[in-house]
Amino acid sequence: MKVLILGGDGYLGWPTAMHFSSKGHEVAVLDNYMRRNLARETDMEILYQTPNLHERCKIWKEHSGQDIGVYIGDLCDWSFVNSVFAEFKPDTIIHYAEQPSAPYSMLNADTARLTLNNNIGATGNVIFAMKEHCPDAHLIKLGTMGEYGTPNIDIEEGWLEVEHKGRSQKFLYPRQAGSLYHTTKVMDTDLLWFYVRTWGLRVTDLMQGPVYGIFTDENQVDERLLPCFAYDEIFGTVLNRFVVQAVAGYPLTVYGKGGQTRGYLNIKDTLQCLLLAAENPADAGELKIYNQLTETFTVNELAEKVQVAGKSIGLDVEVKSIENPRKELEEHYYNPASTGLLELGLKPNFLTDDVLAEIMEKVINHKDAIDSNRIFRGVKWN
Ligand code: USQ
């Protein structure tokens, strides 16, 4: 397959590029370095610096012999998008290219506007470019489990059969996201579903939970191939943050009661899921939706696991509940279905003490780079 990875510089984009390249696919990555720039602007730098995309592709070629193409530019710029699609003509497009942080989207009116304009504008341009240059290509879009929020009923895999006054129809499962960032993903899904119905596009929308980890099958040969690893309050996700906090001797920042439950997965499983989705494309005029997670945990359970794993390598890890800066339920029902990807062949890498200790040991090597001021600043939802 010719695979174009949008957001190829990100935490998941670069590992996905290497994974597809290692399987013999022709890969190109596209990015405008927005995440790097926003991290710099907010002084939320990652744990270790990563080479730029041109440099990473050269390093990957030295190790694998495979080329990965690079496009640097903004998906909201139509002339750029138009020229990339005209030149590369992808069979599969993997779309990660969005402002990815819930706290960033809630910082102020400017960051909210950037999130809205970027995320919806980029997805719109991808749709228009597909129609123009590759209407039969398969788009795999990264959505989020956060689109569903935390409803008081079971979460189905994308769709819900609704019976009303003796008639029934299948609709998108109700969405009620908990941040502006998550809401832009709801809007993306609506946009995609409209053009799937109207233009017959092929789309898979992956509702992914928070991802953790560093290591993949492709990045162990060279430090410089590791993904960007954020631990700060804005761009870091909870488990990666807890691991860094444990190493830094910073009490784990459980927000509020800590009963918030989410569906988590190892970065290795994200790569498996993407490959499975690509190998099993949606039909023309079909929107496939998978819930991409392997296990659910409360924040308190994650903190306890990090505490235990820390102890096994000699770290004394403290846990501290702090006032929740977000507006979210701290105790709630949570039962999402997630059988679709398992049926396609996903073999989960579960969160064991060993997995946690392995990430912790890597973080220990960079302990001196941890800046405690980045761990908690209290970005409020109001
Ligand atoms: N949390 C804490 N302490 C922390 C950080 C987070 O208790 O120090 C809590 C949050 O309040 C939340 C949960 O942990 O209840 C998850 O927070 P998170 O920051 O790991 O994840 P979130 O903001 O929801 O967003 C992340 C990714 C996003 C992805 C999403 C999947 O940044 O791109 O879409 O996970 S999901 O959460 O399923 O929507």
CSV table of C-alpha atoms and ligand atoms in Angstrom, one decimal:
chain,number,residue,atom,x,y,z
A,1,MET,CA,0.0,0.0,0.0
A,2,LYS,CA,1.0,3.6,-0.5
A,3,VAL,CA,0.4,5.0,3.0
A,4,LEU,CA,0.3,8.7,3.8
A,5,ILE,CA,0.6,9.5,7.5
A,6,LEU,CA,-0.7,12.9,8.5
A,7,GLY,CA,0.8,14.1,11.8
A,8,GLY,CA,3.9,11.9,11.2
A,9,ASP,CA,6.0,13.7,13.7
A,10,GLY,CA,3.8,13.0,16.7
A,11,TYR,CA,3.9,10.5,19.5
A,12,LEU,CA,2.0,7.9,17.4
A,13,GLY,CA,2.6,9.2,13.9
A,14,TRP,CA,6.4,8.4,13.7
A,15,PRO,CA,6.1,4.9,15.3
A,16,THR,CA,3.3,4.2,12.9
A,17,ALA,CA,5.4,5.3,9.9
A,18,MET,CA,8.2,2.9,10.9
A,19,HIS,CA,5.8,0.1,11.6
A,20,PHE,CA,4.1,0.3,8.1
A,21,SER,CA,7.5,0.8,6.4
A,22,SER,CA,8.9,-2.3,8.2
A,23,LYS,CA,6.0,-4.3,6.7
A,24,GLY,CA,7.0,-3.3,3.2
A,25,HIS,CA,4.5,-0.5,2.6
A,26,GLU,CA,5.5,2.7,0.7
A,27,VAL,CA,5.2,5.4,3.4
A,28,ALA,CA,5.2,9.2,3.4
A,29,VAL,CA,4.8,11.3,6.5
A,30,LEU,CA,3.3,14.8,6.6
A,31,ASP,CA,3.6,17.3,9.5
A,32,ASN,CA,3.8,21.1,10.1
A,33,TYR,CA,5.6,20.6,13.5
A,34,MET,CA,2.6,22.3,15.3
A,35,ARG,CA,2.9,20.0,18.4
A,36,ARG,CA,6.6,20.8,18.7
A,37,ASN,CA,5.9,24.6,18.4
A,38,LEU,CA,3.0,24.6,20.8
A,39,ALA,CA,5.1,22.7,23.4
A,40,ARG,CA,7.8,25.3,23.0
A,41,GLU,CA,5.4,28.2,23.2
A,42,THR,CA,3.8,26.8,26.4
A,43,ASP,CA,7.3,25.8,27.8
A,44,MET,CA,6.1,22.1,27.9
A,45,GLU,CA,9.1,20.5,26.3
A,46,ILE,CA,9.2,16.7,26.0
A,47,LEU,CA,11.5,14.4,28.1
A,48,TYR,CA,14.3,14.1,25.4
A,49,GLN,CA,14.6,15.8,22.1
A,50,THR,CA,13.8,13.9,18.9
A,51,PRO,CA,15.4,14.6,15.5
A,52,ASN,CA,13.2,16.3,12.9
A,53,LEU,CA,11.4,14.2,10.3
A,54,HIS,CA,14.1,14.4,7.6
A,55,GLU,CA,16.7,13.3,10.1
A,56,ARG,CA,14.6,10.5,11.4
A,57,CYS,CA,13.9,9.2,7.9
A,58,LYS,CA,17.7,9.1,7.2
A,59,ILE,CA,18.3,7.2,10.5
A,60,TRP,CA,15.5,4.8,9.7
A,61,LYS,CA,16.9,4.1,6.2
A,62,GLU,CA,20.4,3.4,7.7
A,63,HIS,CA,18.8,0.7,9.9
A,64,SER,CA,16.0,-0.7,7.6
A,65,GLY,CA,17.1,0.1,4.1
A,66,GLN,CA,13.6,1.6,3.5
A,67,ASP,CA,12.8,5.1,2.3
A,68,ILE,CA,10.0,7.2,4.0
A,69,GLY,CA,9.0,10.3,2.1
A,70,VAL,CA,8.6,13.6,4.0
A,71,TYR,CA,6.1,16.5,3.4
A,72,ILE,CA,6.4,19.5,5.7
A,73,GLY,CA,3.4,21.8,5.6
A,74,ASP,CA,0.0,22.7,7.0
A,75,LEU,CA,-3.1,20.6,6.3
A,76,CYS,CA,-5.2,23.8,6.6
A,77,ASP,CA,-3.4,25.2,3.5
A,78,TRP,CA,-5.4,23.8,0.6
A,79,SER,CA,-2.8,24.4,-2.1
A,80,PHE,CA,-0.3,22.4,0.0
A,81,VAL,CA,-2.7,19.5,0.6
A,82,ASN,CA,-3.8,19.5,-3.0
A,83,SER,CA,-0.2,19.2,-4.3
A,84,VAL,CA,0.7,16.5,-1.8
A,85,PHE,CA,-2.3,14.3,-2.7
A,86,ALA,CA,-1.8,14.9,-6.4
A,87,GLU,CA,1.8,13.8,-6.2
A,88,PHE,CA,1.6,10.9,-3.7
A,89,LYS,CA,-1.8,9.5,-4.6
A,90,PRO,CA,-2.2,7.4,-1.4
A,91,ASP,CA,-4.1,4.1,-1.1
A,92,THR,CA,-4.4,4.6,2.6
A,93,ILE,CA,-4.3,7.8,4.6
A,94,ILE,CA,-3.8,7.7,8.4
A,95,HIS,CA,-4.9,11.0,9.9
A,96,TYR,CA,-3.4,11.9,13.3
A,97,ALA,CA,-2.8,15.5,12.4
A,98,GLU,CA,-4.7,17.4,15.1
A,99,GLN,CA,-4.1,19.6,18.1
A,100,PRO,CA,-4.2,16.6,20.5
A,101,SER,CA,-4.5,18.1,23.9
A,102,ALA,CA,-7.7,18.6,26.0
A,103,PRO,CA,-6.0,21.0,28.4
A,104,TYR,CA,-4.5,23.1,25.6
A,105,SER,CA,-8.0,23.4,24.0
A,106,MET,CA,-9.3,24.8,27.3
A,107,LEU,CA,-6.4,27.3,28.1
A,108,ASN,CA,-8.0,30.4,26.6
A,109,ALA,CA,-10.0,31.7,23.6
A,110,ASP,CA,-6.9,31.7,21.3
A,111,THR,CA,-6.0,28.1,22.0
A,112,ALA,CA,-9.7,27.1,21.7
A,113,ARG,CA,-9.9,28.8,18.3
A,114,LEU,CA,-6.7,27.2,17.1
A,115,THR,CA,-8.0,23.8,18.1
A,116,LEU,CA,-11.3,24.3,16.3
A,117,ASN,CA,-9.8,25.8,13.1
A,118,ASN,CA,-7.0,23.3,12.9
A,119,ASN,CA,-8.8,20.1,13.7
A,120,ILE,CA,-11.9,20.7,11.6
A,121,GLY,CA,-10.1,22.5,8.8
A,122,ALA,CA,-7.5,19.8,8.4
A,123,THR,CA,-10.1,17.0,8.3
A,124,GLY,CA,-12.2,19.0,5.8
A,125,ASN,CA,-9.1,19.4,3.5
A,126,VAL,CA,-8.3,15.7,3.7
A,127,ILE,CA,-11.8,14.9,2.6
A,128,PHE,CA,-11.7,17.3,-0.3
A,129,ALA,CA,-8.3,16.1,-1.4
A,130,MET,CA,-9.5,12.5,-1.3
A,131,LYS,CA,-12.5,13.4,-3.5
A,132,GLU,CA,-10.2,15.2,-6.0
A,133,HIS,CA,-7.2,12.8,-6.2
A,134,CYS,CA,-8.0,9.4,-4.7
A,135,PRO,CA,-11.7,8.8,-4.1
A,136,ASP,CA,-11.2,5.1,-3.7
A,137,ALA,CA,-8.5,5.4,-1.0
A,138,HIS,CA,-9.2,4.4,2.6
A,139,LEU,CA,-9.0,7.0,5.3
A,140,ILE,CA,-8.2,5.9,8.8
A,141,LYS,CA,-9.0,8.7,11.2
A,142,LEU,CA,-7.9,8.8,14.8
A,143,GLY,CA,-10.9,9.6,16.9
A,144,THR,CA,-11.1,9.2,20.7
A,145,MET,CA,-13.0,7.3,23.3
A,146,GLY,CA,-13.6,10.7,24.8
A,147,GLU,CA,-16.2,11.4,22.0
A,148,TYR,CA,-18.6,9.2,24.0
A,149,GLY,CA,-17.9,10.9,27.4
A,150,THR,CA,-19.0,8.8,30.4
A,151,PRO,CA,-22.6,7.8,29.8
A,152,ASN,CA,-24.6,5.9,32.3
A,153,ILE,CA,-25.2,3.1,29.8
A,154,ASP,CA,-22.9,0.6,28.0
A,155,ILE,CA,-20.8,2.2,25.3
A,156,GLU,CA,-21.3,0.4,22.0
A,157,GLU,CA,-18.8,0.3,19.2
A,158,GLY,CA,-19.7,3.4,17.3
A,159,TRP,CA,-23.3,2.8,16.6
A,160,LEU,CA,-26.6,2.3,18.5
A,161,GLU,CA,-29.8,0.7,17.3
A,162,VAL,CA,-32.6,3.0,18.4
A,163,GLU,CA,-36.2,1.9,18.7
A,164,HIS,CA,-38.7,4.7,18.8
A,165,LYS,CA,-42.5,4.4,18.6
A,166,GLY,CA,-42.4,1.0,17.0
A,167,ARG,CA,-39.7,1.8,14.4
A,168,SER,CA,-36.0,1.4,14.6
A,169,GLN,CA,-32.8,2.7,13.0
A,170,LYS,CA,-29.0,2.5,13.6
A,171,PHE,CA,-27.4,5.9,14.5
A,172,LEU,CA,-24.0,7.0,15.6
A,173,TYR,CA,-23.8,6.3,19.3
A,174,PRO,CA,-24.6,9.5,21.3
A,175,ARG,CA,-21.6,11.7,21.8
A,176,GLN,CA,-21.0,14.1,24.8
A,177,ALA,CA,-17.4,15.0,25.0
A,178,GLY,CA,-15.7,16.5,28.0
A,179,SER,CA,-13.4,19.1,26.5
A,180,LEU,CA,-13.3,21.3,23.3
A,181,TYR,CA,-10.5,19.0,21.9
A,182,HIS,CA,-12.7,15.9,22.3
A,183,THR,CA,-15.6,17.9,20.9
A,184,THR,CA,-13.6,18.6,17.7
A,185,LYS,CA,-13.3,14.8,17.3
A,186,VAL,CA,-17.0,14.5,17.5
A,187,MET,CA,-17.3,17.1,14.8
A,188,ASP,CA,-14.8,15.2,12.7
A,189,THR,CA,-16.9,12.1,13.0
A,190,ASP,CA,-20.0,13.9,11.8
A,191,LEU,CA,-18.1,15.5,8.9
A,192,LEU,CA,-16.8,12.1,7.8
A,193,TRP,CA,-20.1,10.4,8.2
A,194,PHE,CA,-21.7,13.1,6.0
A,195,TYR,CA,-19.2,12.6,3.2
A,196,VAL,CA,-19.3,8.8,3.5
A,197,ARG,CA,-23.0,9.0,2.9
A,198,THR,CA,-22.8,11.7,0.2
A,199,TRP,CA,-19.6,10.9,-1.7
A,200,GLY,CA,-19.2,7.2,-0.9
A,201,LEU,CA,-15.8,7.6,0.8
A,202,ARG,CA,-14.2,4.7,2.7
A,203,VAL,CA,-13.5,5.6,6.3
A,204,THR,CA,-12.5,3.9,9.5
A,205,ASP,CA,-12.8,6.0,12.6
A,206,LEU,CA,-10.8,4.7,15.6
A,207,MET,CA,-12.1,5.6,19.0
A,208,GLN,CA,-8.8,5.4,21.0
A,209,GLY,CA,-8.3,5.7,24.7
A,210,PRO,CA,-5.1,7.2,26.3
A,211,VAL,CA,-2.0,5.5,25.1
A,212,TYR,CA,1.1,4.7,27.2
A,213,GLY,CA,4.6,3.5,26.5
A,214,ILE,CA,7.8,4.2,24.6
A,215,PHE,CA,9.0,1.0,23.0
A,216,THR,CA,7.9,-0.6,19.7
A,217,ASP,CA,9.4,-3.3,17.6
A,218,GLU,CA,11.1,-0.8,15.4
A,219,ASN,CA,12.7,1.7,17.8
A,220,GLN,CA,14.9,-0.4,20.0
A,221,VAL,CA,17.8,-0.3,17.5
A,222,ASP,CA,18.5,3.4,17.9
A,223,GLU,CA,17.6,6.0,20.6
A,224,ARG,CA,17.0,8.6,18.0
A,225,LEU,CA,14.0,6.6,16.6
A,226,LEU,CA,12.1,6.9,19.9
A,227,PRO,CA,8.7,8.7,19.9
A,228,CYS,CA,8.3,12.2,21.5
A,229,PHE,CA,7.5,11.5,25.1
A,230,ALA,CA,5.5,14.2,26.9
A,231,TYR,CA,5.1,14.2,30.7
A,232,ASP,CA,3.8,17.8,31.2
A,233,GLU,CA,0.3,18.7,32.2
A,234,ILE,CA,-0.8,19.8,28.7
A,235,PHE,CA,0.6,17.3,26.3
A,236,GLY,CA,1.3,14.3,28.5
A,237,THR,CA,-1.3,11.5,29.1
A,238,VAL,CA,-1.9,10.3,32.5
A,239,LEU,CA,0.1,7.1,32.7
A,240,ASN,CA,3.2,8.4,31.0
A,241,ARG,CA,2.9,11.4,33.4
A,242,PHE,CA,2.7,9.1,36.5
A,243,VAL,CA,5.8,7.2,35.4
A,244,VAL,CA,7.8,10.4,35.1
A,245,GLN,CA,6.4,11.7,38.4
A,246,ALA,CA,7.4,8.4,40.1
A,247,VAL,CA,11.0,8.7,38.8
A,248,ALA,CA,11.2,12.4,39.8
A,249,GLY,CA,9.9,11.8,43.3
A,250,TYR,CA,6.9,14.0,42.6
A,251,PRO,CA,3.7,12.7,44.3
A,252,LEU,CA,1.4,11.2,41.6
A,253,THR,CA,-1.2,13.9,40.6
A,254,VAL,CA,-4.5,12.1,41.0
A,255,TYR,CA,-7.2,14.6,40.0
A,256,GLY,CA,-10.1,14.7,42.5
A,257,LYS,CA,-11.5,11.3,43.7
A,258,GLY,CA,-9.6,9.4,41.1
A,259,GLY,CA,-12.5,7.2,40.1
A,260,GLN,CA,-12.4,8.5,36.5
A,261,THR,CA,-12.3,5.4,34.3
A,262,ARG,CA,-10.8,5.3,30.8
A,263,GLY,CA,-9.8,2.6,28.3
A,264,TYR,CA,-6.0,2.4,27.9
A,265,LEU,CA,-3.6,0.7,25.5
A,266,ASN,CA,0.1,0.2,25.0
A,267,ILE,CA,1.7,2.1,22.1
A,268,LYS,CA,2.5,-1.3,20.5
A,269,ASP,CA,-1.2,-2.1,20.4
A,270,THR,CA,-1.9,1.2,18.7
A,271,LEU,CA,0.4,0.1,15.9
A,272,GLN,CA,-1.2,-3.3,15.7
A,273,CYS,CA,-4.7,-1.7,15.5
A,274,LEU,CA,-3.6,0.7,12.7
A,275,LEU,CA,-2.2,-2.2,10.6
A,276,LEU,CA,-5.4,-4.3,11.2
A,277,ALA,CA,-7.6,-1.3,10.2
A,278,ALA,CA,-5.5,-0.7,7.1
A,279,GLU,CA,-5.6,-4.4,6.0
A,280,ASN,CA,-9.4,-4.5,6.5
A,281,PRO,CA,-10.6,-1.4,4.8
A,282,ALA,CA,-14.1,0.0,4.9
A,283,ASP,CA,-16.2,-0.5,1.7
A,284,ALA,CA,-17.1,2.5,-0.4
A,285,GLY,CA,-19.8,4.4,1.4
A,286,GLU,CA,-19.0,2.7,4.7
A,287,LEU,CA,-17.9,4.3,8.0
A,288,LYS,CA,-16.3,1.6,10.2
A,289,ILE,CA,-15.9,2.5,13.9
A,290,TYR,CA,-13.7,0.5,16.4
A,291,ASN,CA,-13.2,1.3,20.1
A,292,GLN,CA,-9.4,1.1,20.4
A,293,LEU,CA,-8.5,0.1,24.0
A,294,THR,CA,-7.4,-3.1,25.7
A,295,GLU,CA,-8.3,-2.6,29.4
A,296,THR,CA,-10.0,-0.1,31.6
A,297,PHE,CA,-8.6,1.5,34.8
A,298,THR,CA,-9.6,4.2,37.2
A,299,VAL,CA,-6.9,6.9,37.8
A,300,ASN,CA,-6.5,5.4,41.4
A,301,GLU,CA,-5.8,2.0,39.9
A,302,LEU,CA,-3.1,3.4,37.6
A,303,ALA,CA,-1.5,5.3,40.5
A,304,GLU,CA,-1.5,2.1,42.6
A,305,LYS,CA,0.1,0.1,39.7
A,306,VAL,CA,2.8,2.8,39.3
A,307,GLN,CA,3.5,2.7,43.0
A,308,VAL,CA,3.9,-1.1,43.0
A,309,ALA,CA,6.1,-1.1,39.9
A,310,GLY,CA,8.2,1.7,41.3
A,311,LYS,CA,8.7,-0.2,44.5
A,312,SER,CA,10.0,-3.2,42.5
A,313,ILE,CA,12.9,-1.1,41.2
A,314,GLY,CA,13.5,0.7,44.5
A,315,LEU,CA,11.4,3.9,44.1
A,316,ASP,CA,9.3,5.2,46.9
A,317,VAL,CA,6.2,6.5,45.2
A,318,GLU,CA,3.8,8.8,46.9
A,319,VAL,CA,0.2,9.4,45.6
A,320,LYS,CA,-1.6,12.7,46.3
A,321,SER,CA,-5.2,13.6,45.4
A,322,ILE,CA,-5.3,17.2,44.2
A,323,GLU,CA,-8.3,19.4,43.3
A,324,ASN,CA,-9.4,18.4,39.9
A,325,PRO,CA,-8.8,21.3,37.4
A,326,ARG,CA,-11.1,19.6,34.9
A,327,LYS,CA,-14.9,19.4,34.8
A,328,GLU,CA,-15.6,15.6,34.7
A,329,LEU,CA,-17.3,12.9,36.7
A,330,GLU,CA,-14.9,11.5,39.3
A,331,GLU,CA,-17.1,8.4,39.9
A,332,HIS,CA,-19.2,6.9,37.2
A,333,TYR,CA,-20.3,3.8,35.2
A,334,TYR,CA,-18.0,2.8,32.4
A,335,ASN,CA,-18.5,-0.2,30.2
A,336,PRO,CA,-17.3,0.2,26.6
A,337,ALA,CA,-17.5,-2.6,24.0
A,338,SER,CA,-14.2,-3.3,22.2
A,339,THR,CA,-14.4,-6.6,20.4
A,340,GLY,CA,-14.0,-5.4,16.8
A,341,LEU,CA,-10.2,-5.1,16.7
A,342,LEU,CA,-9.8,-8.3,18.7
A,343,GLU,CA,-11.9,-10.1,16.1
A,344,LEU,CA,-9.6,-8.8,13.4
A,345,GLY,CA,-6.6,-10.3,15.3
A,346,LEU,CA,-5.4,-7.8,17.9
A,347,LYS,CA,-3.2,-9.5,20.5
A,348,PRO,CA,-3.1,-7.1,23.5
A,349,ASN,CA,0.0,-6.2,25.4
A,350,PHE,CA,-1.5,-5.7,28.9
A,351,LEU,CA,-0.2,-3.3,31.6
A,352,THR,CA,2.0,-5.5,33.7
A,353,ASP,CA,4.5,-4.5,36.4
A,354,ASP,CA,7.3,-5.5,34.0
A,355,VAL,CA,5.9,-3.2,31.2
A,356,LEU,CA,5.8,-0.3,33.7
A,357,ALA,CA,9.2,-1.0,35.1
A,358,GLU,CA,10.7,-1.1,31.6
A,359,ILE,CA,9.2,2.4,30.8
A,360,MET,CA,10.4,3.6,34.2
A,361,GLU,CA,14.0,2.4,33.6
A,362,LYS,CA,14.1,4.3,30.3
A,363,VAL,CA,12.8,7.4,32.0
A,364,ILE,CA,15.4,7.1,34.8
A,365,ASN,CA,18.1,7.5,32.1
A,366,HIS,CA,16.6,11.0,31.4
A,367,LYS,CA,15.8,11.9,35.1
A,368,ASP,CA,18.0,15.0,35.0
A,369,ALA,CA,15.9,16.4,32.1
A,370,ILE,CA,12.7,16.3,34.1
A,371,ASP,CA,11.4,19.8,35.0
A,372,SER,CA,9.0,19.6,37.9
A,373,ASN,CA,7.5,23.0,37.0
A,374,ARG,CA,6.0,21.3,33.9
A,375,ILE,CA,4.2,18.6,35.9
A,376,PHE,CA,1.3,20.6,37.2
A,377,ARG,CA,0.2,24.2,36.5
A,378,GLY,CA,-3.6,23.7,36.9
A,379,VAL,CA,-5.2,24.4,33.6
A,380,LYS,CA,-8.8,24.9,34.6
A,381,TRP,CA,-11.9,24.0,32.5
A,382,ASN,CA,-13.6,27.3,33.5
B,1,USQ,N1,-5.7,12.7,35.1
B,1,USQ,C1,-5.3,12.7,36.4
B,1,USQ,N2,-4.1,13.2,36.7
B,1,USQ,C2,-3.2,13.7,35.8
B,1,USQ,C3,-3.6,13.7,34.4
B,1,USQ,C4,-4.9,13.2,34.1
B,1,USQ,O1,-6.1,12.3,37.3
B,1,USQ,O2,-2.1,14.1,36.1
B,1,USQ,C5,-7.0,12.1,34.7
B,1,USQ,C6,-7.9,13.1,33.9
B,1,USQ,O3,-8.6,14.0,34.7
B,1,USQ,C7,-8.7,12.1,33.1
B,1,USQ,C8,-7.8,10.9,32.9
B,1,USQ,O4,-6.8,11.0,33.9
B,1,USQ,O5,-9.9,11.7,33.9
B,1,USQ,C9,-7.2,10.8,31.5
B,1,USQ,O6,-6.6,12.0,31.3
B,1,USQ,P1,-5.4,12.2,30.1
B,1,USQ,O7,-4.8,13.5,30.2
B,1,USQ,O8,-4.5,11.0,30.1
B,1,USQ,O9,-6.3,12.0,28.8
B,1,USQ,P2,-7.3,13.0,28.0
B,1,USQ,O10,-7.1,14.4,28.4
B,1,USQ,O11,-8.6,12.4,28.1
B,1,USQ,O12,-6.7,12.9,26.5
B,1,USQ,C10,-5.8,11.8,26.1
B,1,USQ,C11,-5.1,12.3,24.8
B,1,USQ,C12,-6.1,12.5,23.7
B,1,USQ,C13,-6.9,11.2,23.6
B,1,USQ,C14,-7.6,10.8,24.9
B,1,USQ,C15,-8.3,9.5,24.9
B,1,USQ,O13,-4.4,13.4,25.1
B,1,USQ,O14,-5.5,12.8,22.5
B,1,USQ,O15,-7.9,11.5,22.6
B,1,USQ,O16,-6.6,10.7,25.9
B,1,USQ,S1,-9.7,9.5,25.9
B,1,USQ,O17,-9.3,10.0,27.3
B,1,USQ,O18,-10.2,8.2,26.0
B,1,USQ,O19,-10.6,10.4,25.4
